[in-house]
Amino acid sequence: MRKTNRYAWLLALSMPMAAMAQEKVDLEMMKKIREEGLQRSQVMDIAFNLTDKSGNRLTNSAGYARAANYAKEALTSWGVSNATLDPWGEFGKGWDLEKAYVAITAPYYKPILAWPKTWTAGTKGLKNAEIMVVEAKDTLAIQAYSGKLKNKILIIDQLNEYKHSFKADAVRYTDEQLARMAAVTPAPPNPAGPGAGPAIRGSLNVAARALNLLKAMAQKEGAIGMFTSATRNHDGTIFAQGGGAYKGSDPENFLDMALGIEDYNTILRLAKSGTPVKMDVDVKTKFQDKDLQGYNVIAEIPGTDPLLKDEIVMIGAHLDSWQTGTGATDNASGSAVMMEAMRILKTLGIQPRRTIRIGLWSGEEQGLLGSRGYVKKTFADPANMQPLPAHEKFSAYYNIDNGTGKIRGIYLQGNTECKDIFSAWLAPFNDLGATTVTISNTGGTDHQAFDGVGLPGFQFIQDPIEYDTRTHHSNMDVYDHLIADDLKQIATIVAAFTYNTAQRDAKLPRKPMPKPRN
Amino acid sequence: MRKTNRYAWLLALSMPMAAMAQEKVDLEMMKKIREEGLQRSQVMDIAFNLTDKSGNRLTNSAGYARAANYAKEALTSWGVSNATLDPWGEFGKGWDLEKAYVAITAPYYKPILAWPKTWTAGTKGLKNAEIMVVEAKDTLAIQAYSGKLKNKILIIDQLNEYKHSFKADAVRYTDEQLARMAAVTPAPPNPAGPGAGPAIRGSLNVAARALNLLKAMAQKEGAIGMFTSATRNHDGTIFAQGGGAYKGSDPENFLDMALGIEDYNTILRLAKSGTPVKMDVDVKTKFQDKDLQGYNVIAEIPGTDPLLKDEIVMIGAHLDSWQTGTGATDNASGSAVMMEAMRILKTLGIQPRRTIRIGLWSGEEQGLLGSRGYVKKTFADPANMQPLPAHEKFSAYYNIDNGTGKIRGIYLQGNTECKDIFSAWLAPFNDLGATTVTISNTGGTDHQAFDGVGLPGFQFIQDPIEYDTRTHHSNMDVYDHLIADDLKQIATIVAAFTYNTAQRDAKLPRKPMPKPRN
């Protein structure tokens, strides 16, 4: 903080309070949290340990184990209790990359950055082979290649247009955008149920089926691997995710590698122009199938109020990542700020009325698996919506999973009764840019596991920065793309919300219990 | 062109002419050039051959030879005369990359894109070795590492801060910026002479000397290689240039590799935190030292006017590139539009009064060597400024070397007498965004070789696009970063300027002859 602004926040504290006199806020504690969080932050050291030190954190990989054990030990070292790697159910196999070398060798030599998708097989040593262009518009087109795939490296006949970036990669929300979010009125419920998106288009289905057929044929015939790309893989930034099934009983998947569009298009143009393209490919992958369980990291600060200590406030974020970067903004950032929030609260020596618990989830990238497993065994199974005893004693869950951008407010997930409460809680942090409470939902991450069984589950509004353009599931999701000041702000506000939820006389209001899924 | 705009340019042609009645423009020919250049362009096919098909075009590399031979053959196939690979003097060795594989192997595996700098040695096979952090602030600091470098991979102790891109990578000039350029008045001559920049700062000198000492020690003691980076190497975009001397008698240079800052910083942070970092490095480089001559590609459309056919109009661009990409915007774009301009003029069957000659230069990246060599042997040696006979018969040289962006105008290089001429020549293309004539100089490329001996040498104003942010000397300088519509516009306007210069009654006005350099 700059010295000239040293007391600006005090002014910010005192003003909006009058309007929301009904919601008490401990301003002295807010001040302490703020000082610890902004001036003595350890969030970047935590982030360093989760990223550079651990490597990627694909669920059940060696990197995930390093990060989870670090988190458990760090939380314990700060005095957080009962830190444990908590099994939530069967996930499947771990997968680690042990070698990836890819290069064009003819018509000239050029090294290529190519990222194998997760759970794919290797090449059994260095292979040099010719590129074969495959037209994959439907399964019929694929069948024409039957018997021709042995020892070939396959590339799909689809150029990806490079679009020059006339817009900035990184953005923050404008005041106008935030005002629009705040002005949203409750939408009618989606008749198709929560999370239902538009139907998958027929053409996508056809293409996906064609690709699956190609992979099956290629594996059977002994092709070496295949390249795929997408328009957003440009400037050396490459997005890559899963390459197939990963259950204990699933076979290894055919080697499928993500390339930057520049290299992809070069190879494709050359091959289609009649120039034979030869390439070196040497990929080695390792499957971990000794322990198929998935594990979350759970730890807590026990409650101290005799009447409320069995009640729970939770904060969390997913700890797992995809494979190409080190999941810095997706979601070491969320995990680091949640750990830092616990550290701040322990360092301040708070004795919370309710128990404060942190959950660092695995398997989020494969469908919120870790948080859903935890919720199912602890609070309620969404299949039958029969609440377990802990369901009644739960106040709220707060999640961070939208990158490195600072908090600009919070999504209510349709829980209108929390609006004034959260507005009052944000007031001491309005000067840090956190002002907006929107009735809107936001999806795609672990607060949905709680929301889905009728528990108050919230995610904060964060500045987008370059989440969609550069980091989300890409090789650029690494430590240097984090913004330290933003992470400090997030941890501070999360610690404050957590404290307020733990100390409040009543639990947070709830929406009605949803209907069972089955 | 969109049909609705089909005749808009005719309007543009007719209006500004009145103001510049003194300079005749053959509007019927301008229309033909425009139709051939915009509607039947081959510029992207030419660019494909110079980039994807040839590979990088480092001077005297195999890729340069492929591109130069292609250019010679293509020009000949269009009917351009006397196409030849024209030696301009001794350049030095060629250099080609034959293998580059780099990966972190401990504390976990991660493949890394690392670009060896040109004219560096390889590793003699795959080496796995530990990273050693070197503080390189001055030569004294370096001496502390004496005797400790054997079998180490070196990294300089200097973090490069990642700056999120809150500005767009790609930009075009605004009307306001162009108006400012047009309003520039002639500056007083630089007393230090042309091309004299600010003095190199002492600290740079110290760091550069320290680095050179480190390389010499490392090579002597048997270190494996070193990593360097720079702040602009981000998002997977890596800039890399020369790694040392390249004359026939120079020894191989110590292996110096450019990394993205994300990987560089990760390795450095890990090593400095006390985590041993081990890496695989396998680099093979090849030196071509059989023919040390440098070659330009020269070809011409002979003049037909008995009184003027010995006079010369030249157009040109450098054909050579650095090694990481395929030099698409630096400067396949320039070479392709110049070749395309020749094709347009030949296709239209013009019988120029003066001879039109194209020069595609080599060695530009090492100091405008090819164009300077050509000018010295053909027109005048800047050391003595004694004009050869061809000097008197030269009208003008036009150059393109600022990326893929379309022409917005032209730099006069201080030649004020050309202002009205060029304004009249641009008028038929004002509707394509080319409007501005500025008295300003622009430097750093081959028109300086001509300007330096008193010959009219010009470079066009081009939209910057992402030349400085993504492509200029980086691995992203590849075909997909070209903009087809912009290149068509450039070729069209260059063909028009070339035609006008060839047909004009008088040669273009000249500035006074400069003083000899020696």
mmCIF file of N, CA and C in Angstrom, chain A residues 48 51-55 66 97-101 107-111 113 115 160 162 164-172 235-237 261-262 265-266 269-270 273 275 324-326 465-466 470 476 478-483, chain B residues 48 51-55 66 97-101 107-111 113 115 160 162 164-172 235-237 261-262 265-266 269-270 273 275 324-326 465-466 470 475-476 478-483:
data_model
loop_
_atom_site.group_PDB
_atom_site.id
_atom_site.type_symbol
_atom_site.label_atom_id
_atom_site.label_comp_id
_atom_site.label_asym_id
_atom_site.label_seq_id
_atom_site.Cartn_x
_atom_site.Cartn_y
_atom_site.Cartn_z
ATOM 1 N N PHE A 48 4.200 -20.466 -5.182
ATOM 2 C CA PHE A 48 5.465 -21.024 -5.690
ATOM 3 C C PHE A 48 5.548 -22.520 -5.380
ATOM 4 N N THR A 51 3.167 -24.528 -7.603
ATOM 5 C CA THR A 51 3.410 -24.508 -9.059
ATOM 6 C C THR A 51 4.839 -24.953 -9.388
ATOM 7 N N ASP A 52 5.770 -24.014 -9.344
ATOM 8 C CA ASP A 52 7.168 -24.342 -9.685
ATOM 9 C C ASP A 52 7.658 -25.591 -8.947
ATOM 10 N N LYS A 53 7.369 -25.652 -7.657
ATOM 11 C CA LYS A 53 7.937 -26.744 -6.846
ATOM 12 C C LYS A 53 7.244 -28.080 -7.102
ATOM 13 N N SER A 54 5.944 -28.038 -7.338
ATOM 14 C CA SER A 54 5.194 -29.291 -7.483
ATOM 15 C C SER A 54 5.128 -29.782 -8.922
ATOM 16 N N GLY A 55 5.166 -28.867 -9.874
ATOM 17 C CA GLY A 55 4.907 -29.239 -11.267
ATOM 18 C C GLY A 55 3.408 -29.245 -11.527
ATOM 19 N N ARG A 66 2.663 -34.252 -4.637
ATOM 20 C CA ARG A 66 3.603 -33.291 -4.037
ATOM 21 C C ARG A 66 2.849 -32.077 -3.491
ATOM 22 N N LEU A 97 4.015 -37.278 -17.646
ATOM 23 C CA LEU A 97 4.824 -37.226 -18.865
ATOM 24 C C LEU A 97 6.280 -37.474 -18.472
ATOM 25 N N GLU A 98 6.939 -38.389 -19.171
ATOM 26 C CA GLU A 98 8.341 -38.668 -18.868
ATOM 27 C C GLU A 98 9.262 -38.242 -20.002
ATOM 28 N N LYS A 99 8.713 -38.061 -21.193
ATOM 29 C CA LYS A 99 9.499 -37.478 -22.282
ATOM 30 C C LYS A 99 8.558 -36.985 -23.374
ATOM 31 N N ALA A 100 8.894 -35.856 -23.942
ATOM 32 C CA ALA A 100 8.149 -35.369 -25.107
ATOM 33 C C ALA A 100 9.114 -34.595 -25.986
ATOM 34 N N TYR A 101 9.509 -35.220 -27.082
ATOM 35 C CA TYR A 101 10.382 -34.574 -28.062
ATOM 36 C C TYR A 101 9.742 -34.722 -29.432
ATOM 37 N N PRO A 107 10.887 -31.179 -44.706
ATOM 38 C CA PRO A 107 11.979 -30.802 -45.609
ATOM 39 C C PRO A 107 13.141 -30.081 -44.927
ATOM 40 N N TYR A 108 13.046 -29.740 -43.675
ATOM 41 C CA TYR A 108 14.165 -29.143 -42.944
ATOM 42 C C TYR A 108 13.928 -29.441 -41.479
ATOM 43 N N TYR A 109 14.910 -29.170 -40.624
ATOM 44 C CA TYR A 109 14.770 -29.456 -39.205
ATOM 45 C C TYR A 109 14.140 -28.272 -38.469
ATOM 46 N N LYS A 110 13.145 -28.577 -37.639
ATOM 47 C CA LYS A 110 12.609 -27.546 -36.754
ATOM 48 C C LYS A 110 12.008 -28.203 -35.511
ATOM 49 N N PRO A 111 12.476 -27.814 -34.327
ATOM 50 C CA PRO A 111 11.870 -28.372 -33.105
ATOM 51 C C PRO A 111 10.481 -27.770 -32.895
ATOM 52 N N LEU A 113 7.049 -27.546 -30.193
ATOM 53 C CA LEU A 113 6.490 -27.802 -28.868
ATOM 54 C C LEU A 113 5.143 -28.479 -29.045
ATOM 55 N N TRP A 115 2.231 -30.959 -26.985
ATOM 56 C CA TRP A 115 1.823 -31.439 -25.659
ATOM 57 C C TRP A 115 0.914 -32.644 -25.763
ATOM 58 N N ASN A 160 -6.343 -23.936 -39.043
ATOM 59 C CA ASN A 160 -6.860 -23.095 -37.972
ATOM 60 C C ASN A 160 -6.436 -21.664 -38.255
ATOM 61 N N TYR A 162 -5.236 -18.112 -37.918
ATOM 62 C CA TYR A 162 -4.637 -17.227 -36.918
ATOM 63 C C TYR A 162 -5.312 -15.865 -36.995
ATOM 64 N N HIS A 164 -4.942 -12.084 -35.623
ATOM 65 C CA HIS A 164 -4.062 -11.160 -34.915
ATOM 66 C C HIS A 164 -4.798 -10.525 -33.743
ATOM 67 N N SER A 165 -4.074 -10.311 -32.653
ATOM 68 C CA SER A 165 -4.695 -9.837 -31.406
ATOM 69 C C SER A 165 -4.822 -8.321 -31.411
ATOM 70 N N PHE A 166 -5.895 -7.835 -31.993
ATOM 71 C CA PHE A 166 -6.160 -6.392 -31.963
ATOM 72 C C PHE A 166 -6.856 -5.983 -30.664
ATOM 73 N N LYS A 167 -7.146 -6.985 -29.830
ATOM 74 C CA LYS A 167 -7.666 -6.704 -28.481
ATOM 75 C C LYS A 167 -6.622 -7.160 -27.471
ATOM 76 N N ALA A 168 -6.587 -6.497 -26.333
ATOM 77 C CA ALA A 168 -5.628 -6.883 -25.295
ATOM 78 C C ALA A 168 -5.959 -8.271 -24.755
ATOM 79 N N ASP A 169 -4.915 -9.032 -24.431
ATOM 80 C CA ASP A 169 -5.118 -10.334 -23.796
ATOM 81 C C ASP A 169 -5.724 -10.172 -22.409
ATOM 82 N N ALA A 170 -5.244 -9.192 -21.693
ATOM 83 C CA ALA A 170 -5.613 -9.040 -20.282
ATOM 84 C C ALA A 170 -6.586 -7.881 -20.108
ATOM 85 N N VAL A 171 -7.649 -8.129 -19.385
ATOM 86 C CA VAL A 171 -8.631 -7.073 -19.119
ATOM 87 C C VAL A 171 -9.083 -7.138 -17.664
ATOM 88 N N ARG A 172 -9.556 -5.996 -17.189
ATOM 89 C CA ARG A 172 -10.263 -5.938 -15.904
ATOM 90 C C ARG A 172 -11.687 -5.493 -16.183
ATOM 91 N N ASP A 235 0.808 -18.032 -30.870
ATOM 92 C CA ASP A 235 1.912 -17.290 -30.249
ATOM 93 C C ASP A 235 2.775 -18.161 -29.338
ATOM 94 N N GLY A 236 2.656 -19.480 -29.439
ATOM 95 C CA GLY A 236 3.389 -20.366 -28.535
ATOM 96 C C GLY A 236 2.590 -20.786 -27.322
ATOM 97 N N THR A 237 1.386 -20.258 -27.208
ATOM 98 C CA THR A 237 0.492 -20.674 -26.127
ATOM 99 C C THR A 237 -0.343 -21.849 -26.626
ATOM 100 N N ILE A 261 -1.031 -23.510 -33.529
ATOM 101 C CA ILE A 261 -1.574 -23.505 -34.899
ATOM 102 C C ILE A 261 -0.522 -23.150 -35.924
ATOM 103 N N GLU A 262 0.485 -22.389 -35.531
ATOM 104 C CA GLU A 262 1.502 -22.011 -36.511
ATOM 105 C C GLU A 262 2.244 -23.250 -37.009
ATOM 106 N N ASN A 265 -0.359 -25.655 -38.854
ATOM 107 C CA ASN A 265 -0.705 -25.207 -40.209
ATOM 108 C C ASN A 265 0.465 -25.360 -41.171
ATOM 109 N N THR A 266 1.682 -25.109 -40.694
ATOM 110 C CA THR A 266 2.860 -25.292 -41.544
ATOM 111 C C THR A 266 2.967 -26.743 -42.011
ATOM 112 N N ARG A 269 0.061 -27.441 -44.440
ATOM 113 C CA ARG A 269 0.228 -26.803 -45.758
ATOM 114 C C ARG A 269 1.302 -27.514 -46.582
ATOM 115 N N LEU A 270 2.422 -27.831 -45.909
ATOM 116 C CA LEU A 270 3.510 -28.510 -46.622
ATOM 117 C C LEU A 270 3.037 -29.852 -47.157
ATOM 118 N N SER A 273 0.725 -29.576 -50.016
ATOM 119 C CA SER A 273 1.320 -29.040 -51.241
ATOM 120 C C SER A 273 2.150 -30.100 -51.966
ATOM 121 N N THR A 275 4.758 -31.734 -50.503
ATOM 122 C CA THR A 275 6.095 -31.855 -49.916
ATOM 123 C C THR A 275 6.048 -32.897 -48.798
ATOM 124 N N THR A 324 -0.166 -29.136 -18.978
ATOM 125 C CA THR A 324 0.871 -28.455 -19.765
ATOM 126 C C THR A 324 1.608 -27.390 -18.968
ATOM 127 N N GLY A 325 0.885 -26.617 -18.176
ATOM 128 C CA GLY A 325 1.547 -25.638 -17.317
ATOM 129 C C GLY A 325 1.682 -26.204 -15.928
ATOM 130 N N THR A 326 1.592 -25.335 -14.946
ATOM 131 C CA THR A 326 1.543 -25.801 -13.553
ATOM 132 C C THR A 326 0.262 -25.290 -12.900
ATOM 133 N N ILE A 465 -8.558 -10.748 -16.270
ATOM 134 C CA ILE A 465 -7.135 -10.705 -16.672
ATOM 135 C C ILE A 465 -6.991 -11.494 -17.982
ATOM 136 N N GLU A 466 -6.156 -12.503 -18.062
ATOM 137 C CA GLU A 466 -5.949 -13.221 -19.336
ATOM 138 C C GLU A 466 -6.341 -14.695 -19.195
ATOM 139 N N ARG A 470 -5.038 -16.638 -22.372
ATOM 140 C CA ARG A 470 -3.674 -17.191 -22.257
ATOM 141 C C ARG A 470 -3.514 -18.366 -21.309
ATOM 142 N N MET A 476 0.812 -21.833 -20.649
ATOM 143 C CA MET A 476 1.188 -20.552 -20.041
ATOM 144 C C MET A 476 0.545 -20.363 -18.666
ATOM 145 N N VAL A 478 1.290 -20.650 -15.630
ATOM 146 C CA VAL A 478 2.466 -20.845 -14.768
ATOM 147 C C VAL A 478 2.643 -19.640 -13.847
ATOM 148 N N TYR A 479 3.516 -19.830 -12.875
ATOM 149 C CA TYR A 479 3.687 -18.862 -11.785
ATOM 150 C C TYR A 479 3.791 -17.413 -12.243
ATOM 151 N N ASP A 480 4.540 -17.153 -13.302
ATOM 152 C CA ASP A 480 4.776 -15.763 -13.698
ATOM 153 C C ASP A 480 3.506 -15.061 -14.161
ATOM 154 N N HIS A 481 2.485 -15.815 -14.486
ATOM 155 C CA HIS A 481 1.238 -15.188 -14.925
ATOM 156 C C HIS A 481 0.327 -14.822 -13.750
ATOM 157 N N LEU A 482 0.777 -15.066 -12.541
ATOM 158 C CA LEU A 482 0.030 -14.636 -11.352
ATOM 159 C C LEU A 482 0.327 -13.165 -11.054
ATOM 160 N N ILE A 483 -0.662 -12.486 -10.462
ATOM 161 C CA ILE A 483 -0.472 -11.096 -10.053
ATOM 162 C C ILE A 483 -0.537 -11.044 -8.526
ATOM 163 N N PHE B 48 4.457 -18.370 -49.077
ATOM 164 C CA PHE B 48 4.494 -19.781 -48.656
ATOM 165 C C PHE B 48 5.808 -20.427 -49.069
ATOM 166 N N THR B 51 8.680 -19.178 -46.868
ATOM 167 C CA THR B 51 8.620 -19.484 -45.416
ATOM 168 C C THR B 51 8.478 -20.986 -45.185
ATOM 169 N N ASP B 52 7.239 -21.467 -45.207
ATOM 170 C CA ASP B 52 7.010 -22.898 -44.946
ATOM 171 C C ASP B 52 7.921 -23.794 -45.784
ATOM 172 N N LYS B 53 8.036 -23.478 -47.079
ATOM 173 C CA LYS B 53 8.772 -24.372 -47.963
ATOM 174 C C LYS B 53 10.285 -24.272 -47.771
ATOM 175 N N SER B 54 10.772 -23.075 -47.475
ATOM 176 C CA SER B 54 12.226 -22.890 -47.381
ATOM 177 C C SER B 54 12.765 -23.110 -45.972
ATOM 178 N N GLY B 55 11.946 -22.856 -44.953
ATOM 179 C CA GLY B 55 12.455 -22.860 -43.577
ATOM 180 C C GLY B 55 13.071 -21.509 -43.266
ATOM 181 N N ARG B 66 17.669 -22.374 -50.414
ATOM 182 C CA ARG B 66 16.390 -22.812 -50.994
ATOM 183 C C ARG B 66 15.554 -21.617 -51.453
ATOM 184 N N LEU B 97 20.443 -25.614 -37.656
ATOM 185 C CA LEU B 97 20.121 -26.417 -36.475
ATOM 186 C C LEU B 97 19.755 -27.815 -36.945
ATOM 187 N N GLU B 98 20.365 -28.830 -36.338
ATOM 188 C CA GLU B 98 20.034 -30.203 -36.719
ATOM 189 C C GLU B 98 19.319 -30.952 -35.604
ATOM 190 N N LYS B 99 19.427 -30.444 -34.375
ATOM 191 C CA LYS B 99 18.623 -31.002 -33.282
ATOM 192 C C LYS B 99 18.588 -30.015 -32.128
ATOM 193 N N ALA B 100 17.443 -29.917 -31.499
ATOM 194 C CA ALA B 100 17.335 -29.115 -30.276
ATOM 195 C C ALA B 100 16.280 -29.749 -29.387
ATOM 196 N N TYR B 101 16.741 -30.421 -28.358
ATOM 197 C CA TYR B 101 15.830 -31.028 -27.378
ATOM 198 C C TYR B 101 16.280 -30.586 -25.993
ATOM 199 N N PRO B 107 13.184 -31.183 -10.602
ATOM 200 C CA PRO B 107 12.448 -32.099 -9.721
ATOM 201 C C PRO B 107 11.294 -32.829 -10.379
ATOM 202 N N TYR B 108 10.973 -32.537 -11.615
ATOM 203 C CA TYR B 108 9.947 -33.272 -12.357
ATOM 204 C C TYR B 108 10.267 -33.073 -13.821
ATOM 205 N N TYR B 109 9.579 -33.817 -14.691
ATOM 206 C CA TYR B 109 9.841 -33.715 -16.116
ATOM 207 C C TYR B 109 8.994 -32.616 -16.739
ATOM 208 N N LYS B 110 9.626 -31.784 -17.550
ATOM 209 C CA LYS B 110 8.858 -30.827 -18.346
ATOM 210 C C LYS B 110 9.641 -30.457 -19.602
ATOM 211 N N PRO B 111 9.054 -30.662 -20.781
ATOM 212 C CA PRO B 111 9.754 -30.255 -22.007
ATOM 213 C C PRO B 111 9.750 -28.728 -22.133
ATOM 214 N N LEU B 113 10.799 -25.329 -24.671
ATOM 215 C CA LEU B 113 11.203 -24.839 -25.986
ATOM 216 C C LEU B 113 12.375 -23.870 -25.801
ATOM 217 N N TRP B 115 15.705 -22.055 -27.879
ATOM 218 C CA TRP B 115 16.260 -21.804 -29.215
ATOM 219 C C TRP B 115 17.736 -21.444 -29.150
ATOM 220 N N ASN B 160 13.173 -12.147 -15.091
ATOM 221 C CA ASN B 160 12.560 -11.276 -16.091
ATOM 222 C C ASN B 160 11.095 -11.120 -15.733
ATOM 223 N N TYR B 162 7.337 -10.795 -15.902
ATOM 224 C CA TYR B 162 6.248 -10.943 -16.865
ATOM 225 C C TYR B 162 5.270 -9.795 -16.684
ATOM 226 N N HIS B 164 1.623 -8.569 -17.860
ATOM 227 C CA HIS B 164 0.389 -8.966 -18.536
ATOM 228 C C HIS B 164 0.054 -7.966 -19.642
ATOM 229 N N SER B 165 -0.483 -8.476 -20.741
ATOM 230 C CA SER B 165 -0.722 -7.646 -21.922
ATOM 231 C C SER B 165 -2.066 -6.930 -21.824
ATOM 232 N N PHE B 166 -2.067 -5.787 -21.162
ATOM 233 C CA PHE B 166 -3.282 -4.972 -21.090
ATOM 234 C C PHE B 166 -3.424 -4.084 -22.339
ATOM 235 N N LYS B 167 -2.421 -4.157 -23.232
ATOM 236 C CA LYS B 167 -2.519 -3.496 -24.534
ATOM 237 C C LYS B 167 -2.549 -4.565 -25.607
ATOM 238 N N ALA B 168 -3.237 -4.268 -26.703
ATOM 239 C CA ALA B 168 -3.310 -5.238 -27.797
ATOM 240 C C ALA B 168 -1.923 -5.454 -28.407
ATOM 241 N N ASP B 169 -1.654 -6.687 -28.815
ATOM 242 C CA ASP B 169 -0.401 -6.975 -29.508
ATOM 243 C C ASP B 169 -0.359 -6.267 -30.858
ATOM 244 N N ALA B 170 -1.487 -6.277 -31.541
ATOM 245 C CA ALA B 170 -1.532 -5.795 -32.926
ATOM 246 C C ALA B 170 -2.220 -4.435 -32.986
ATOM 247 N N VAL B 171 -1.602 -3.507 -33.696
ATOM 248 C CA VAL B 171 -2.185 -2.175 -33.856
ATOM 249 C C VAL B 171 -2.003 -1.702 -35.296
ATOM 250 N N ARG B 172 -2.878 -0.770 -35.674
ATOM 251 C CA ARG B 172 -2.697 -0.032 -36.926
ATOM 252 C C ARG B 172 -2.536 1.442 -36.575
ATOM 253 N N ASP B 235 4.585 -15.897 -23.187
ATOM 254 C CA ASP B 235 3.434 -16.573 -23.805
ATOM 255 C C ASP B 235 3.860 -17.642 -24.799
ATOM 256 N N GLY B 236 5.122 -18.051 -24.776
ATOM 257 C CA GLY B 236 5.588 -19.026 -25.751
ATOM 258 C C GLY B 236 6.253 -18.389 -26.952
ATOM 259 N N THR B 237 6.251 -17.070 -26.990
ATOM 260 C CA THR B 237 6.943 -16.343 -28.057
ATOM 261 C C THR B 237 8.375 -16.084 -27.597
ATOM 262 N N ILE B 261 10.449 -16.542 -20.783
ATOM 263 C CA ILE B 261 10.711 -16.121 -19.401
ATOM 264 C C ILE B 261 9.998 -17.012 -18.395
ATOM 265 N N GLU B 262 8.889 -17.595 -18.787
ATOM 266 C CA GLU B 262 8.185 -18.444 -17.819
ATOM 267 C C GLU B 262 9.054 -19.643 -17.430
ATOM 268 N N ASN B 265 12.351 -18.312 -15.631
ATOM 269 C CA ASN B 265 12.134 -17.900 -14.248
ATOM 270 C C ASN B 265 11.860 -19.098 -13.341
ATOM 271 N N THR B 266 11.126 -20.082 -13.847
ATOM 272 C CA THR B 266 10.855 -21.286 -13.045
ATOM 273 C C THR B 266 12.162 -21.984 -12.675
ATOM 274 N N ARG B 269 14.069 -19.741 -10.175
ATOM 275 C CA ARG B 269 13.468 -19.731 -8.829
ATOM 276 C C ARG B 269 13.720 -21.047 -8.109
ATOM 277 N N LEU B 270 13.549 -22.157 -8.836
ATOM 278 C CA LEU B 270 13.766 -23.467 -8.214
ATOM 279 C C LEU B 270 15.208 -23.604 -7.742
ATOM 280 N N SER B 273 15.987 -21.539 -4.787
ATOM 281 C CA SER B 273 15.311 -21.962 -3.547
ATOM 282 C C SER B 273 15.977 -23.184 -2.949
ATOM 283 N N THR B 275 16.377 -26.127 -4.611
ATOM 284 C CA THR B 275 15.930 -27.362 -5.261
ATOM 285 C C THR B 275 16.865 -27.666 -6.427
ATOM 286 N N THR B 324 14.673 -18.649 -35.676
ATOM 287 C CA THR B 324 13.674 -19.378 -34.895
ATOM 288 C C THR B 324 12.370 -19.590 -35.644
ATOM 289 N N GLY B 325 11.923 -18.569 -36.362
ATOM 290 C CA GLY B 325 10.720 -18.737 -37.179
ATOM 291 C C GLY B 325 11.137 -19.004 -38.607
ATOM 292 N N THR B 326 10.330 -18.515 -39.540
ATOM 293 C CA THR B 326 10.722 -18.577 -40.946
ATOM 294 C C THR B 326 10.741 -17.164 -41.521
ATOM 295 N N ILE B 465 1.052 -3.526 -36.929
ATOM 296 C CA ILE B 465 0.458 -4.840 -36.577
ATOM 297 C C ILE B 465 1.178 -5.350 -35.321
ATOM 298 N N GLU B 466 1.761 -6.525 -35.328
ATOM 299 C CA GLU B 466 2.400 -7.077 -34.118
ATOM 300 C C GLU B 466 3.894 -7.289 -34.338
ATOM 301 N N ARG B 470 5.297 -9.450 -31.333
ATOM 302 C CA ARG B 470 5.251 -10.906 -31.528
ATOM 303 C C ARG B 470 6.223 -11.470 -32.541
ATOM 304 N N ASN B 475 10.221 -16.723 -32.762
ATOM 305 C CA ASN B 475 9.738 -18.005 -33.305
ATOM 306 C C ASN B 475 8.315 -17.889 -33.846
ATOM 307 N N MET B 476 7.665 -16.778 -33.611
ATOM 308 C CA MET B 476 6.320 -16.566 -34.149
ATOM 309 C C MET B 476 6.346 -15.817 -35.477
ATOM 310 N N VAL B 478 6.185 -16.418 -38.560
ATOM 311 C CA VAL B 478 5.856 -17.523 -39.468
ATOM 312 C C VAL B 478 4.654 -17.148 -40.323
ATOM 313 N N TYR B 479 4.424 -17.962 -41.338
ATOM 314 C CA TYR B 479 3.435 -17.680 -42.385
ATOM 315 C C TYR B 479 2.087 -17.225 -41.846
ATOM 316 N N ASP B 480 1.598 -17.885 -40.795
ATOM 317 C CA ASP B 480 0.244 -17.568 -40.321
ATOM 318 C C ASP B 480 0.125 -16.161 -39.775
ATOM 319 N N HIS B 481 1.231 -15.522 -39.446
ATOM 320 C CA HIS B 481 1.179 -14.158 -38.926
ATOM 321 C C HIS B 481 1.162 -13.110 -40.040
ATOM 322 N N LEU B 482 1.151 -13.555 -41.285
ATOM 323 C CA LEU B 482 1.001 -12.627 -42.416
ATOM 324 C C LEU B 482 -0.473 -12.286 -42.633
ATOM 325 N N ILE B 483 -0.728 -11.093 -43.141
ATOM 326 C CA ILE B 483 -2.097 -10.691 -43.473
ATOM 327 C C ILE B 483 -2.173 -10.519 -44.987
#
